Amino acid sequence: MIHGVKIEICAGSIEDCITASRFPVDRIELNSGIELGGLTPSLGTLRLAKQRTALPICCMVRPRTAGFVYTTDQFESMLTDATLLLEENADGIVFGFLQENDEIDTARTIKMVELIHSYGKEAVFHRAIEQTPDIEKALQTLIACNVDRVLMSGLPDLLSGIGKLTELISKYDGRIQILVGGGITEHTVAQVLTTNVRQIHMTAKEYIDQHGQFIQVSPVNLKNTLTNMKKNHG
């Protein structure tokens, strides 16, 4: 935490988790396939990450790319994955369910939230909310479903949408946490933190080419972003 702002790092590997743990960050969102938008991580990665860092780790549960409308079997597999990750001491589960009309799938969201809360952990709805036709209506639905936190990036992009995000944070403060991501870098963080944003989500990514590209958390990018937070926010 820097100046009262919680910092969440989006990690795609055990190495990313270890890198994050070396900085004053508050939480990790653990995925696999960051290049694909983030998919369910392996139990082995979570187990090792919990051994190597004391940071809370929320795990993505997303079985495939391309959309958030799932078949019955995919939904059941997501509940199973969530259960296994919670049994492996995940501190929260990150998920998102939409209907064919892009509204929140309330029934499935409630079922997942109840599962997560039965373990005393956090239920986090991801950026699927930004595909809904009415963001504020969707937020109200998530509150009714007892979701703890939601990740939002601002539409059409972070800096263009930061005004609307701050309005939503003010309006729904105390009812649901709004985690702001999708464009937090060393170049944007100062502007974001002139607002009432109190939780940020970032990858601090760099692209590595080893017979094909993948994304990892860059200690240089992360350090530069945190340094700018300290300089520009008081």
PDB file of C-alpha atoms in Angstrom:
ATOM      1  CA  MET A   1       0.000   0.000   0.000  1.00  0.00           C
ATOM      2  CA  ILE A   2       1.263   3.447  -0.905  1.00  0.00           C
ATOM      3  CA  HIS A   3      -0.458   6.556   0.479  1.00  0.00           C
ATOM      4  CA  GLY A   4      -3.539   4.502   1.385  1.00  0.00           C
ATOM      5  CA  VAL A   5      -3.876   2.957  -2.083  1.00  0.00           C
ATOM      6  CA  LYS A   6      -3.996  -0.830  -2.283  1.00  0.00           C
ATOM      7  CA  ILE A   7      -1.962  -2.366  -5.078  1.00  0.00           C
ATOM      8  CA  GLU A   8      -2.876  -5.634  -6.773  1.00  0.00           C
ATOM      9  CA  ILE A   9      -0.506  -7.315  -9.219  1.00  0.00           C
ATOM     10  CA  CYS A  10      -1.847  -9.481 -12.020  1.00  0.00           C
ATOM     11  CA  ALA A  11       0.488 -12.482 -12.097  1.00  0.00           C
ATOM     12  CA  GLY A  12       0.731 -15.271 -14.636  1.00  0.00           C
ATOM     13  CA  SER A  13       3.425 -17.460 -13.088  1.00  0.00           C
ATOM     14  CA  ILE A  14       5.257 -18.326  -9.904  1.00  0.00           C
ATOM     15  CA  GLU A  15       8.034 -15.963 -11.003  1.00  0.00           C
ATOM     16  CA  ASP A  16       5.526 -13.097 -11.229  1.00  0.00           C
ATOM     17  CA  CYS A  17       4.327 -13.825  -7.695  1.00  0.00           C
ATOM     18  CA  ILE A  18       7.877 -13.784  -6.363  1.00  0.00           C
ATOM     19  CA  THR A  19       8.608 -10.519  -8.184  1.00  0.00           C
ATOM     20  CA  ALA A  20       5.464  -8.923  -6.739  1.00  0.00           C
ATOM     21  CA  SER A  21       6.391 -10.016  -3.223  1.00  0.00           C
ATOM     22  CA  ARG A  22       9.576  -7.952  -3.389  1.00  0.00           C
ATOM     23  CA  PHE A  23       7.618  -4.697  -3.601  1.00  0.00           C
ATOM     24  CA  PRO A  24       5.089  -2.933  -1.330  1.00  0.00           C
ATOM     25  CA  VAL A  25       2.045  -4.479  -2.973  1.00  0.00           C
ATOM     26  CA  ASP A  26      -1.006  -5.784  -1.167  1.00  0.00           C
ATOM     27  CA  ARG A  27      -2.444  -8.616  -3.210  1.00  0.00           C
ATOM     28  CA  ILE A  28      -1.891 -10.884  -6.194  1.00  0.00           C
ATOM     29  CA  GLU A  29      -4.404 -11.975  -8.801  1.00  0.00           C
ATOM     30  CA  LEU A  30      -3.066 -15.294 -10.069  1.00  0.00           C
ATOM     31  CA  ASN A  31      -3.841 -16.450 -13.599  1.00  0.00           C
ATOM     32  CA  SER A  32      -2.457 -18.598 -16.346  1.00  0.00           C
ATOM     33  CA  GLY A  33      -2.410 -17.446 -19.965  1.00  0.00           C
ATOM     34  CA  ILE A  34      -2.121 -13.708 -19.372  1.00  0.00           C
ATOM     35  CA  GLU A  35      -1.637 -13.409 -23.128  1.00  0.00           C
ATOM     36  CA  LEU A  36      -5.173 -14.789 -23.513  1.00  0.00           C
ATOM     37  CA  GLY A  37      -6.730 -12.400 -21.043  1.00  0.00           C
ATOM     38  CA  GLY A  38      -6.141 -14.602 -18.001  1.00  0.00           C
ATOM     39  CA  LEU A  39      -7.274 -18.195 -17.402  1.00  0.00           C
ATOM     40  CA  THR A  40      -7.536 -20.515 -14.402  1.00  0.00           C
ATOM     41  CA  PRO A  41      -4.098 -21.161 -12.846  1.00  0.00           C
ATOM     42  CA  SER A  42      -2.832 -24.583 -11.854  1.00  0.00           C
ATOM     43  CA  LEU A  43      -3.068 -25.848  -8.298  1.00  0.00           C
ATOM     44  CA  GLY A  44       0.675 -26.405  -8.347  1.00  0.00           C
ATOM     45  CA  THR A  45       1.349 -22.749  -9.144  1.00  0.00           C
ATOM     46  CA  LEU A  46      -0.969 -21.600  -6.360  1.00  0.00           C
ATOM     47  CA  ARG A  47       0.556 -24.011  -3.837  1.00  0.00           C
ATOM     48  CA  LEU A  48       4.097 -22.871  -4.614  1.00  0.00           C
ATOM     49  CA  ALA A  49       3.081 -19.205  -4.655  1.00  0.00           C
ATOM     50  CA  LYS A  50       1.547 -19.570  -1.189  1.00  0.00           C
ATOM     51  CA  GLN A  51       4.829 -21.082  -0.009  1.00  0.00           C
ATOM     52  CA  ARG A  52       6.980 -18.355  -1.572  1.00  0.00           C
ATOM     53  CA  THR A  53       4.986 -15.263  -0.614  1.00  0.00           C
ATOM     54  CA  ALA A  54       2.849 -14.099   2.286  1.00  0.00           C
ATOM     55  CA  LEU A  55       0.689 -11.919   0.031  1.00  0.00           C
ATOM     56  CA  PRO A  56      -3.015 -12.730  -0.322  1.00  0.00           C
ATOM     57  CA  ILE A  57      -3.658 -14.491  -3.632  1.00  0.00           C
ATOM     58  CA  CYS A  58      -6.971 -14.337  -5.477  1.00  0.00           C
ATOM     59  CA  CYS A  59      -7.259 -16.851  -8.314  1.00  0.00           C
ATOM     60  CA  MET A  60      -8.903 -16.363 -11.672  1.00  0.00           C
ATOM     61  CA  VAL A  61     -11.482 -18.999 -12.616  1.00  0.00           C
ATOM     62  CA  ARG A  62     -11.968 -18.765 -16.365  1.00  0.00           C
ATOM     63  CA  PRO A  63     -11.939 -21.984 -18.415  1.00  0.00           C
ATOM     64  CA  ARG A  64     -11.524 -20.483 -21.876  1.00  0.00           C
ATOM     65  CA  THR A  65     -11.099 -17.311 -23.884  1.00  0.00           C
ATOM     66  CA  ALA A  66     -13.814 -15.493 -25.837  1.00  0.00           C
ATOM     67  CA  GLY A  67     -16.748 -14.353 -23.817  1.00  0.00           C
ATOM     68  CA  PHE A  68     -18.362 -15.071 -20.472  1.00  0.00           C
ATOM     69  CA  VAL A  69     -21.406 -17.144 -21.429  1.00  0.00           C
ATOM     70  CA  TYR A  70     -20.671 -20.706 -20.419  1.00  0.00           C
ATOM     71  CA  THR A  71     -22.251 -24.093 -21.024  1.00  0.00           C
ATOM     72  CA  THR A  72     -23.608 -26.087 -18.101  1.00  0.00           C
ATOM     73  CA  ASP A  73     -20.544 -28.327 -18.124  1.00  0.00           C
ATOM     74  CA  GLN A  74     -18.194 -25.335 -18.216  1.00  0.00           C
ATOM     75  CA  PHE A  75     -20.037 -23.756 -15.296  1.00  0.00           C
ATOM     76  CA  GLU A  76     -19.754 -26.967 -13.290  1.00  0.00           C
ATOM     77  CA  SER A  77     -16.055 -27.161 -14.084  1.00  0.00           C
ATOM     78  CA  MET A  78     -15.645 -23.577 -12.846  1.00  0.00           C
ATOM     79  CA  LEU A  79     -17.322 -24.428  -9.546  1.00  0.00           C
ATOM     80  CA  THR A  80     -15.033 -27.447  -9.239  1.00  0.00           C
ATOM     81  CA  ASP A  81     -11.942 -25.369 -10.034  1.00  0.00           C
ATOM     82  CA  ALA A  82     -13.006 -22.742  -7.502  1.00  0.00           C
ATOM     83  CA  THR A  83     -13.497 -25.398  -4.830  1.00  0.00           C
ATOM     84  CA  LEU A  84     -10.075 -26.929  -5.472  1.00  0.00           C
ATOM     85  CA  LEU A  85      -8.366 -23.533  -5.415  1.00  0.00           C
ATOM     86  CA  LEU A  86     -10.134 -22.580  -2.188  1.00  0.00           C
ATOM     87  CA  GLU A  87      -9.106 -25.906  -0.651  1.00  0.00           C
ATOM     88  CA  GLU A  88      -5.558 -24.973  -1.677  1.00  0.00           C
ATOM     89  CA  ASN A  89      -5.907 -21.753   0.369  1.00  0.00           C
ATOM     90  CA  ALA A  90      -6.718 -19.212  -2.326  1.00  0.00           C
ATOM     91  CA  ASP A  91      -7.745 -15.962  -0.635  1.00  0.00           C
ATOM     92  CA  GLY A  92     -10.421 -15.211  -3.191  1.00  0.00           C
ATOM     93  CA  ILE A  93     -11.841 -16.226  -6.556  1.00  0.00           C
ATOM     94  CA  VAL A  94     -12.106 -13.932  -9.586  1.00  0.00           C
ATOM     95  CA  PHE A  95     -14.881 -14.801 -12.051  1.00  0.00           C
ATOM     96  CA  GLY A  96     -17.610 -13.452 -14.293  1.00  0.00           C
ATOM     97  CA  PHE A  97     -20.886 -14.805 -15.673  1.00  0.00           C
ATOM     98  CA  LEU A  98     -23.017 -13.151 -18.338  1.00  0.00           C
ATOM     99  CA  GLN A  99     -26.222 -14.130 -20.084  1.00  0.00           C
ATOM    100  CA  GLU A 100     -26.666 -14.193 -23.857  1.00  0.00           C
ATOM    101  CA  ASN A 101     -27.977 -10.607 -23.702  1.00  0.00           C
ATOM    102  CA  ASP A 102     -24.803  -9.531 -21.815  1.00  0.00           C
ATOM    103  CA  GLU A 103     -26.654  -8.934 -18.552  1.00  0.00           C
ATOM    104  CA  ILE A 104     -25.150 -10.384 -15.366  1.00  0.00           C
ATOM    105  CA  ASP A 105     -26.078 -14.041 -14.902  1.00  0.00           C
ATOM    106  CA  THR A 106     -27.497 -13.602 -11.423  1.00  0.00           C
ATOM    107  CA  ALA A 107     -28.186 -17.250 -10.603  1.00  0.00           C
ATOM    108  CA  ARG A 108     -24.684 -18.402 -11.448  1.00  0.00           C
ATOM    109  CA  THR A 109     -23.080 -15.415  -9.748  1.00  0.00           C
ATOM    110  CA  ILE A 110     -24.978 -16.105  -6.535  1.00  0.00           C
ATOM    111  CA  LYS A 111     -23.973 -19.758  -6.604  1.00  0.00           C
ATOM    112  CA  MET A 112     -20.294 -18.900  -7.037  1.00  0.00           C
ATOM    113  CA  VAL A 113     -20.415 -16.185  -4.359  1.00  0.00           C
ATOM    114  CA  GLU A 114     -22.048 -18.573  -1.883  1.00  0.00           C
ATOM    115  CA  LEU A 115     -19.335 -21.141  -2.547  1.00  0.00           C
ATOM    116  CA  ILE A 116     -16.536 -18.604  -2.049  1.00  0.00           C
ATOM    117  CA  HIS A 117     -18.083 -17.122   1.085  1.00  0.00           C
ATOM    118  CA  SER A 118     -18.555 -20.595   2.562  1.00  0.00           C
ATOM    119  CA  TYR A 119     -14.743 -20.657   2.773  1.00  0.00           C
ATOM    120  CA  GLY A 120     -14.655 -17.128   4.217  1.00  0.00           C
ATOM    121  CA  LYS A 121     -12.914 -15.764   1.111  1.00  0.00           C
ATOM    122  CA  GLU A 122     -13.459 -12.859  -1.294  1.00  0.00           C
ATOM    123  CA  ALA A 123     -15.723 -13.000  -4.340  1.00  0.00           C
ATOM    124  CA  VAL A 124     -14.400 -10.794  -7.138  1.00  0.00           C
ATOM    125  CA  PHE A 125     -16.191 -10.113 -10.430  1.00  0.00           C
ATOM    126  CA  HIS A 126     -13.829  -9.303 -13.281  1.00  0.00           C
ATOM    127  CA  ARG A 127     -14.060  -7.018 -16.317  1.00  0.00           C
ATOM    128  CA  ALA A 128     -16.926  -8.976 -17.836  1.00  0.00           C
ATOM    129  CA  ILE A 129     -18.996  -6.206 -16.238  1.00  0.00           C
ATOM    130  CA  GLU A 130     -17.757  -3.863 -18.975  1.00  0.00           C
ATOM    131  CA  GLN A 131     -19.558  -5.926 -21.583  1.00  0.00           C
ATOM    132  CA  THR A 132     -22.933  -5.292 -19.936  1.00  0.00           C
ATOM    133  CA  PRO A 133     -25.272  -2.712 -21.515  1.00  0.00           C
ATOM    134  CA  ASP A 134     -25.695  -0.714 -18.291  1.00  0.00           C
ATOM    135  CA  ILE A 135     -22.691  -0.616 -15.951  1.00  0.00           C
ATOM    136  CA  GLU A 136     -24.553   0.925 -13.032  1.00  0.00           C
ATOM    137  CA  LYS A 137     -27.376  -1.595 -13.248  1.00  0.00           C
ATOM    138  CA  ALA A 138     -24.763  -4.348 -13.369  1.00  0.00           C
ATOM    139  CA  LEU A 139     -23.052  -2.947 -10.268  1.00  0.00           C
ATOM    140  CA  GLN A 140     -26.352  -2.936  -8.408  1.00  0.00           C
ATOM    141  CA  THR A 141     -26.887  -6.549  -9.438  1.00  0.00           C
ATOM    142  CA  LEU A 142     -23.451  -7.545  -8.146  1.00  0.00           C
ATOM    143  CA  ILE A 143     -24.161  -5.796  -4.849  1.00  0.00           C
ATOM    144  CA  ALA A 144     -27.421  -7.754  -4.561  1.00  0.00           C
ATOM    145  CA  CYS A 145     -25.426 -10.944  -5.222  1.00  0.00           C
ATOM    146  CA  ASN A 146     -23.043 -10.044  -2.331  1.00  0.00           C
ATOM    147  CA  VAL A 147     -19.977  -9.719  -4.559  1.00  0.00           C
ATOM    148  CA  ASP A 148     -17.129  -8.171  -2.575  1.00  0.00           C
ATOM    149  CA  ARG A 149     -15.168  -6.451  -5.320  1.00  0.00           C
ATOM    150  CA  VAL A 150     -15.320  -5.714  -9.041  1.00  0.00           C
ATOM    151  CA  LEU A 151     -12.514  -4.933 -11.492  1.00  0.00           C
ATOM    152  CA  MET A 152     -13.213  -2.072 -13.894  1.00  0.00           C
ATOM    153  CA  SER A 153     -11.037  -0.215 -16.372  1.00  0.00           C
ATOM    154  CA  GLY A 154     -13.160   2.695 -17.488  1.00  0.00           C
ATOM    155  CA  LEU A 155     -14.728   2.968 -20.918  1.00  0.00           C
ATOM    156  CA  PRO A 156     -13.648   3.387 -23.634  1.00  0.00           C
ATOM    157  CA  ASP A 157     -10.288   3.320 -21.824  1.00  0.00           C
ATOM    158  CA  LEU A 158      -8.837   4.067 -18.417  1.00  0.00           C
ATOM    159  CA  LEU A 159      -8.077   7.772 -18.719  1.00  0.00           C
ATOM    160  CA  SER A 160     -11.203   8.557 -20.757  1.00  0.00           C
ATOM    161  CA  GLY A 161     -13.385   6.708 -18.280  1.00  0.00           C
ATOM    162  CA  ILE A 162     -11.754   7.721 -15.012  1.00  0.00           C
ATOM    163  CA  GLY A 163     -14.398  10.379 -14.362  1.00  0.00           C
ATOM    164  CA  LYS A 164     -17.225   7.839 -14.484  1.00  0.00           C
ATOM    165  CA  LEU A 165     -15.248   5.417 -12.339  1.00  0.00           C
ATOM    166  CA  THR A 166     -14.770   8.017  -9.638  1.00  0.00           C
ATOM    167  CA  GLU A 167     -18.497   8.763  -9.672  1.00  0.00           C
ATOM    168  CA  LEU A 168     -19.255   5.079  -9.177  1.00  0.00           C
ATOM    169  CA  ILE A 169     -16.680   4.753  -6.400  1.00  0.00           C
ATOM    170  CA  SER A 170     -18.270   7.686  -4.545  1.00  0.00           C
ATOM    171  CA  LYS A 171     -21.817   6.421  -5.068  1.00  0.00           C
ATOM    172  CA  TYR A 172     -21.226   2.805  -4.073  1.00  0.00           C
ATOM    173  CA  ASP A 173     -18.531   3.240  -1.432  1.00  0.00           C
ATOM    174  CA  GLY A 174     -19.125   0.795   1.393  1.00  0.00           C
ATOM    175  CA  ARG A 175     -21.373  -1.422  -0.724  1.00  0.00           C
ATOM    176  CA  ILE A 176     -18.844  -2.897  -3.137  1.00  0.00           C
ATOM    177  CA  GLN A 177     -15.131  -2.356  -3.689  1.00  0.00           C
ATOM    178  CA  ILE A 178     -14.161  -1.013  -7.106  1.00  0.00           C
ATOM    179  CA  LEU A 179     -10.708  -2.096  -8.210  1.00  0.00           C
ATOM    180  CA  VAL A 180      -9.339   0.000 -11.075  1.00  0.00           C
ATOM    181  CA  GLY A 181      -7.126  -1.556 -13.734  1.00  0.00           C
ATOM    182  CA  GLY A 182      -6.766  -2.058 -17.442  1.00  0.00           C
ATOM    183  CA  GLY A 183      -4.122   0.559 -18.161  1.00  0.00           C
ATOM    184  CA  ILE A 184      -2.276   1.366 -14.921  1.00  0.00           C
ATOM    185  CA  THR A 185       1.328   2.098 -15.875  1.00  0.00           C
ATOM    186  CA  GLU A 186       4.126   4.371 -14.735  1.00  0.00           C
ATOM    187  CA  HIS A 187       2.756   6.918 -17.219  1.00  0.00           C
ATOM    188  CA  THR A 188      -0.903   6.855 -16.112  1.00  0.00           C
ATOM    189  CA  VAL A 189      -0.752   6.154 -12.399  1.00  0.00           C
ATOM    190  CA  ALA A 190      -0.203   9.763 -11.337  1.00  0.00           C
ATOM    191  CA  GLN A 191      -3.361  10.947 -13.100  1.00  0.00           C
ATOM    192  CA  VAL A 192      -5.412   8.069 -11.726  1.00  0.00           C
ATOM    193  CA  LEU A 193      -4.315   8.830  -8.193  1.00  0.00           C
ATOM    194  CA  THR A 194      -5.482  12.444  -8.324  1.00  0.00           C
ATOM    195  CA  THR A 195      -8.955  10.885  -7.924  1.00  0.00           C
ATOM    196  CA  ASN A 196     -10.708   8.893  -5.193  1.00  0.00           C
ATOM    197  CA  VAL A 197      -9.364   5.575  -6.523  1.00  0.00           C
ATOM    198  CA  ARG A 198      -8.094   3.537  -3.589  1.00  0.00           C
ATOM    199  CA  GLN A 199      -7.376   0.181  -5.234  1.00  0.00           C
ATOM    200  CA  ILE A 200      -5.383  -0.370  -8.425  1.00  0.00           C
ATOM    201  CA  HIS A 201      -4.709  -3.503 -10.483  1.00  0.00           C
ATOM    202  CA  MET A 202      -1.760  -3.775 -12.831  1.00  0.00           C
ATOM    203  CA  THR A 203       0.494  -6.214 -14.642  1.00  0.00           C
ATOM    204  CA  ALA A 204       3.584  -3.973 -14.976  1.00  0.00           C
ATOM    205  CA  LYS A 205       4.180  -6.220 -17.934  1.00  0.00           C
ATOM    206  CA  GLU A 206       6.990  -6.805 -20.336  1.00  0.00           C
ATOM    207  CA  TYR A 207       7.099  -9.149 -23.308  1.00  0.00           C
ATOM    208  CA  ILE A 208       9.655 -11.947 -23.301  1.00  0.00           C
ATOM    209  CA  ASP A 209      10.588 -13.800 -26.464  1.00  0.00           C
ATOM    210  CA  GLN A 210      11.728 -17.379 -25.970  1.00  0.00           C
ATOM    211  CA  HIS A 211      10.838 -19.067 -29.250  1.00  0.00           C
ATOM    212  CA  GLY A 212       7.505 -17.257 -28.906  1.00  0.00           C
ATOM    213  CA  GLN A 213       6.295 -14.348 -26.803  1.00  0.00           C
ATOM    214  CA  PHE A 214       4.876 -14.381 -23.312  1.00  0.00           C
ATOM    215  CA  ILE A 215       4.115 -11.729 -20.713  1.00  0.00           C
ATOM    216  CA  GLN A 216       5.713 -11.401 -17.313  1.00  0.00           C
ATOM    217  CA  VAL A 217       5.752  -8.858 -14.506  1.00  0.00           C
ATOM    218  CA  SER A 218       8.697  -6.535 -15.051  1.00  0.00           C
ATOM    219  CA  PRO A 219      10.470  -5.546 -11.841  1.00  0.00           C
ATOM    220  CA  VAL A 220      11.678  -2.368 -13.599  1.00  0.00           C
ATOM    221  CA  ASN A 221       8.188  -1.369 -14.742  1.00  0.00           C
ATOM    222  CA  LEU A 222       6.734  -2.179 -11.337  1.00  0.00           C
ATOM    223  CA  LYS A 223       9.420  -0.201  -9.518  1.00  0.00           C
ATOM    224  CA  ASN A 224       8.925   2.800 -11.823  1.00  0.00           C
ATOM    225  CA  THR A 225       5.149   2.745 -11.327  1.00  0.00           C
ATOM    226  CA  LEU A 226       5.429   2.557  -7.555  1.00  0.00           C
ATOM    227  CA  THR A 227       8.051   5.311  -7.557  1.00  0.00           C
ATOM    228  CA  ASN A 228       5.668   7.559  -9.486  1.00  0.00           C
ATOM    229  CA  MET A 229       2.935   6.765  -6.990  1.00  0.00           C
ATOM    230  CA  LYS A 230       5.162   7.933  -4.147  1.00  0.00           C
ATOM    231  CA  LYS A 231       6.194  11.099  -5.983  1.00  0.00           C
ATOM    232  CA  ASN A 232       2.786  12.183  -7.243  1.00  0.00           C
ATOM    233  CA  HIS A 233       0.302  11.202  -4.570  1.00  0.00           C
ATOM    234  CA  GLY A 234       0.248  12.468  -1.049  1.00  0.00           C
TER     235      GLY A 234
END
